Coordinates of C-alpha atoms in Angstrom, one line a residue:
X1 CA 111.0 55.5 96.0
X2 CA 110.6 53.0 98.7
X3 CA 112.2 50.1 98.6
X4 CA 112.1 47.6 101.5
X5 CA 114.8 45.6 102.5
X6 CA 115.5 42.1 101.1
X7 CA 117.9 39.2 102.5
X8 CA 121.6 39.4 101.9
X9 CA 121.0 43.2 101.0
X10 CA 123.7 45.7 101.5
X11 CA 123.1 49.5 101.5
X12 CA 126.1 49.4 98.3
X13 CA 124.3 46.3 96.4
X14 CA 120.7 48.8 97.0
X15 CA 123.0 51.5 95.8
X16 CA 123.9 49.5 92.1
X17 CA 120.5 48.6 91.9
X18 CA 118.7 51.7 91.5
X19 CA 121.6 53.1 90.2
X20 CA 122.5 55.4 93.2
X21 CA 125.3 55.8 95.7
X22 CA 125.9 55.0 99.7
X23 CA 126.3 58.3 100.3
X24 CA 122.8 59.3 98.7
X25 CA 121.1 56.7 100.6
X26 CA 122.3 57.6 103.9
X27 CA 121.3 61.6 103.0
X28 CA 118.2 60.0 102.4
X29 CA 117.2 58.2 106.1
X30 CA 118.6 58.1 109.4
X31 CA 121.2 55.3 109.4
X32 CA 123.6 55.9 112.3
X33 CA 125.1 51.8 111.2
X34 CA 126.3 51.1 107.2
X35 CA 127.2 47.9 108.5
X36 CA 123.2 47.7 109.3
X37 CA 120.4 47.6 107.5
X38 CA 117.7 44.8 108.5
X39 CA 115.7 43.1 105.9
X40 CA 112.0 44.4 105.6
X41 CA 112.9 48.2 106.9
X42 CA 111.7 50.0 104.4
X43 CA 114.7 52.8 103.2
X44 CA 113.9 56.3 101.0
X45 CA 115.8 55.7 97.0
X46 CA 116.9 59.3 96.4
X47 CA 116.2 59.8 92.7
X48 CA 116.0 63.9 92.5
X49 CA 118.2 66.0 93.2
X50 CA 115.8 68.7 93.6
X51 CA 114.5 66.8 96.3
X52 CA 117.6 66.7 98.8
X53 CA 115.2 69.3 101.0
X54 CA 113.0 66.8 102.1
X55 CA 113.4 65.4 105.8
X56 CA 115.2 62.3 106.3
X57 CA 113.4 58.9 107.0
X58 CA 113.2 57.4 110.2
X59 CA 112.6 60.2 112.3
X60 CA 110.1 62.3 113.2
X61 CA 108.2 62.8 115.8
X62 CA 109.7 59.9 117.7
X63 CA 112.7 57.5 116.0
X64 CA 113.3 53.9 116.9
X65 CA 116.5 53.1 118.4
X66 CA 118.9 50.3 116.3
X67 CA 122.0 48.2 117.1
X68 CA 124.7 50.8 116.6
X69 CA 123.2 53.9 117.2
X70 CA 124.6 56.4 120.0
X71 CA 122.4 59.8 121.5
X72 CA 125.4 61.5 119.8
X73 CA 124.6 60.2 116.2
X74 CA 120.9 60.2 116.5
X75 CA 120.9 63.8 118.1
X76 CA 122.9 64.7 114.9
X77 CA 120.9 62.9 112.5
X78 CA 117.8 64.7 114.1
X79 CA 119.1 68.7 114.5
X80 CA 119.4 67.9 118.4
X81 CA 121.8 68.9 120.7
X82 CA 122.6 65.3 122.5
X83 CA 121.7 67.1 125.6
X84 CA 118.7 68.3 125.2
X85 CA 117.8 64.3 123.4
X86 CA 118.9 63.4 125.9
X87 CA 116.8 65.3 128.5
X88 CA 113.2 65.1 126.8
X89 CA 113.4 61.3 126.9
X90 CA 115.2 61.0 130.7
X91 CA 118.6 59.0 129.5
X92 CA 119.8 59.6 132.5
X93 CA 123.5 57.7 130.8
X94 CA 123.3 58.9 127.6
X95 CA 126.7 56.7 126.6
X96 CA 124.2 53.6 127.7
X97 CA 121.4 53.6 124.4
X98 CA 119.0 50.5 124.0
X99 CA 117.7 48.9 120.3
X100 CA 114.2 49.2 119.9
X101 CA 113.2 52.3 122.4
X102 CA 111.1 55.4 121.1
X103 CA 113.1 58.5 121.6
X104 CA 110.9 61.4 120.9
X105 CA 112.6 63.6 118.8
X106 CA 110.7 67.1 118.7
X107 CA 112.4 70.1 120.9
X108 CA 111.3 72.7 123.2
X109 CA 109.7 75.7 122.0
X110 CA 108.7 77.1 124.5
X111 CA 110.6 77.8 128.1
X112 CA 108.5 76.0 130.4
X113 CA 104.6 74.3 130.0
X114 CA 103.3 77.4 131.9
X115 CA 104.0 79.5 128.6
X116 CA 102.6 76.4 126.3
X117 CA 99.0 76.2 128.5
X118 CA 99.3 79.7 127.9
X119 CA 99.9 79.9 124.1
X120 CA 96.6 77.4 123.6
X121 CA 94.2 79.4 126.6
X122 CA 94.4 82.4 124.1
X123 CA 95.0 81.4 120.5
X124 CA 90.7 80.9 119.9
X125 CA 88.8 83.3 119.5
X126 CA 85.5 84.2 121.5
X127 CA 83.8 81.9 119.4
X128 CA 86.2 79.6 120.2
X129 CA 87.7 79.1 116.2
X130 CA 90.6 78.2 115.7
X131 CA 92.4 78.1 111.8
X132 CA 94.2 75.2 110.6
X133 CA 97.5 76.8 110.8
X134 CA 97.1 77.0 114.7
X135 CA 95.4 74.0 114.8
X136 CA 98.6 71.7 113.6
X137 CA 101.0 74.4 114.5
X138 CA 100.1 75.1 117.6
X139 CA 97.9 72.3 119.3
X140 CA 98.8 69.6 116.8
X141 CA 102.7 70.5 117.3
X142 CA 102.2 71.1 121.0
X143 CA 101.5 68.0 121.9
X144 CA 104.7 66.3 121.6
X145 CA 106.1 69.5 122.9
X146 CA 103.9 68.4 127.0
X147 CA 105.7 64.9 125.9
X148 CA 108.6 67.0 126.0
X149 CA 108.2 68.4 129.2
X150 CA 107.4 64.6 131.4
X151 CA 105.4 64.9 134.4
X152 CA 105.6 69.1 134.3
X153 CA 103.2 68.9 131.9
X154 CA 100.0 67.6 133.7
X155 CA 98.3 69.6 136.1
X156 CA 98.2 72.5 133.1
X157 CA 96.7 69.9 130.1
X158 CA 94.1 69.0 133.8
X159 CA 94.1 72.5 133.6
X160 CA 92.9 72.5 129.8
X161 CA 90.6 69.7 130.3
X162 CA 88.0 72.9 132.0
X163 CA 88.5 74.9 129.1
X164 CA 85.2 76.2 127.5
X165 CA 86.5 75.5 123.9
X166 CA 85.9 71.8 122.3
X167 CA 88.9 71.8 120.7
X168 CA 91.1 73.2 123.6
X169 CA 89.8 70.2 125.9
X170 CA 90.0 67.6 122.4
X171 CA 93.3 68.5 122.2
X172 CA 94.5 68.3 126.0
X173 CA 92.8 64.9 126.4
X174 CA 94.8 63.4 122.9
X175 CA 98.1 65.3 124.5
X176 CA 97.4 62.8 128.2
X177 CA 97.3 60.0 126.0
X178 CA 100.9 60.7 124.7
X179 CA 102.4 61.7 127.5
X180 CA 100.3 58.3 129.1
X181 CA 101.2 58.8 132.7
X182 CA 99.2 58.4 135.1
X183 CA 98.9 60.6 138.3
X184 CA 95.3 61.8 138.5
X185 CA 94.2 61.6 135.3
X186 CA 92.7 58.2 134.7
X187 CA 90.0 60.2 137.1
X188 CA 90.2 63.8 135.6
X189 CA 89.5 61.4 131.5
X190 CA 87.1 59.2 133.2
X191 CA 84.0 62.5 133.1
X192 CA 84.5 62.7 129.3
X193 CA 84.2 58.9 128.2
X194 CA 80.5 59.7 129.9
X195 CA 79.5 61.9 127.3
X196 CA 77.9 61.6 123.7
X197 CA 80.0 63.1 121.6
X198 CA 83.3 62.2 119.8
X199 CA 85.8 63.8 122.6
X200 CA 84.2 60.3 124.4
X201 CA 86.4 58.6 122.6
X202 CA 89.0 60.1 122.2
X203 CA 89.1 60.1 126.0
X204 CA 88.5 56.0 126.1
X205 CA 91.5 56.1 124.0
X206 CA 93.6 58.9 126.4
X207 CA 92.8 55.7 128.9
X208 CA 93.7 52.5 127.1
X209 CA 97.1 54.0 126.2
X210 CA 97.6 55.2 129.6
X211 CA 96.9 51.5 130.9
X212 CA 99.8 50.0 127.6
X213 CA 102.3 52.3 128.9
X214 CA 101.4 51.4 132.3
X215 CA 101.7 47.9 131.8
X216 CA 105.3 48.6 129.7
X217 CA 104.5 48.4 126.6
X218 CA 105.3 52.2 125.1
X219 CA 105.5 51.4 121.7
X220 CA 101.6 50.9 121.4
X221 CA 99.9 53.2 120.0
X222 CA 95.8 53.6 119.5
X223 CA 94.8 54.6 116.2
X224 CA 92.1 57.2 116.2
X225 CA 90.0 57.3 113.3
X226 CA 90.0 54.5 110.6
X227 CA 92.3 54.1 107.9
X228 CA 94.6 51.6 106.1
X229 CA 97.7 49.8 105.9
X230 CA 99.5 49.5 102.5
X231 CA 101.3 45.7 102.2
X232 CA 103.2 44.7 99.1
X233 CA 99.6 42.9 98.0
X234 CA 96.5 44.1 99.7
X235 CA 95.5 47.7 101.4
X236 CA 93.9 46.2 105.0
X237 CA 91.2 48.7 106.6
X238 CA 92.3 49.8 110.5
X239 CA 89.5 50.8 112.4
X240 CA 89.4 53.3 114.7
X241 CA 90.9 52.3 118.1
X242 CA 93.5 49.6 117.0
X243 CA 96.7 48.8 118.2
X244 CA 99.7 49.1 116.4
X245 CA 103.9 49.4 116.8
X246 CA 105.7 51.7 114.6
X247 CA 108.3 50.0 113.5
X248 CA 109.9 53.2 111.5
X249 CA 108.7 56.9 111.7
X250 CA 108.1 58.9 109.2
X251 CA 108.9 56.7 105.2
X252 CA 107.9 59.5 103.0
X253 CA 106.6 58.7 99.4
X254 CA 107.7 61.4 97.0
X255 CA 106.1 59.7 93.6
X256 CA 102.4 60.3 95.5
X257 CA 100.8 63.4 97.0
X258 CA 99.4 64.1 99.9
X259 CA 96.3 65.2 101.4
X260 CA 97.0 69.0 101.3
X261 CA 99.2 68.9 98.7
X262 CA 103.3 67.9 98.6
X263 CA 104.2 64.5 98.9
X264 CA 102.7 61.2 101.2
X265 CA 104.0 60.9 104.4
X266 CA 103.7 57.3 106.2
X267 CA 105.3 55.1 109.3
X268 CA 106.0 51.8 108.7
X269 CA 104.2 49.7 111.5
X270 CA 102.6 46.5 113.0
X271 CA 98.8 45.9 113.9
X272 CA 99.2 44.5 117.1
X273 CA 96.0 41.8 117.1
X274 CA 97.1 40.5 113.2
X275 CA 100.8 40.7 112.9
X276 CA 100.5 42.5 109.7
X277 CA 103.1 45.0 108.7
X278 CA 102.7 46.9 106.2
X279 CA 102.6 51.7 105.0
X280 CA 100.1 53.7 107.5
X281 CA 99.4 57.0 106.0
X282 CA 99.4 60.3 107.4
X283 CA 97.1 63.0 107.3
X284 CA 97.9 66.2 106.2
X285 CA 100.8 68.4 107.1
X286 CA 102.1 64.7 107.7
X287 CA 100.2 64.6 111.1
X288 CA 100.3 61.0 113.0
X289 CA 96.5 60.3 113.5
X290 CA 96.9 57.7 116.4
X291 CA 98.1 58.6 119.9

């Protein structure tokens, strides 16, 4: 189950309340400093030993740093080397880690951006068909690979904007929005906003995301479709194009079935224009639906 931390809670008190143990809670959540849990923070409370293979709540594809965190601890919790975590997040000094930063926790699966570009170009058939497995494994997950490569991703992605397959162009636009670096990007994206098709909406969202990052608002993301927010007392509609800040990534609800079976995954977010906080659902395969 998911429990939202209350005032004066400790891990020991929570463990006693739900007849579990502090080590079990630590095994289910990414917590580097057991003495620090924040009021309002959702925790996954383990209740079934058979579900011990569920990834820890708190990270994927990003992690929000907290007081008491170290890069070594975060890397260990997400199954990554400290060196790689520092490289993909452009951290120059691994001994200095500021609370409230959003760290990418997706590793590098290809040697360089050009290898990923070739994979994106060669995956569609002659009819531009991309099956669901490839769409998720190559394009959705690949969008975070581009983010890990940083500025080296810009030129390959700009070239992919000219791909004959619409879905490749769409995923390149989404990836540029996730990367949120300017350079030649805005000039390349603006023509897509003038089309009367669904891709134009994504291009506009990507441009907005780049603008937010240029103002230092790195943690503000923009929703790509209509969705909802579950609060303790209500369900609130969240229209496409809403700005959100993720307070905790990857919160699995093991008691609720997801869109494609398995369990439903949420992110705990705050809506920027209203200040409301709650659980924002992920799509199938635990895919986030915002840039």
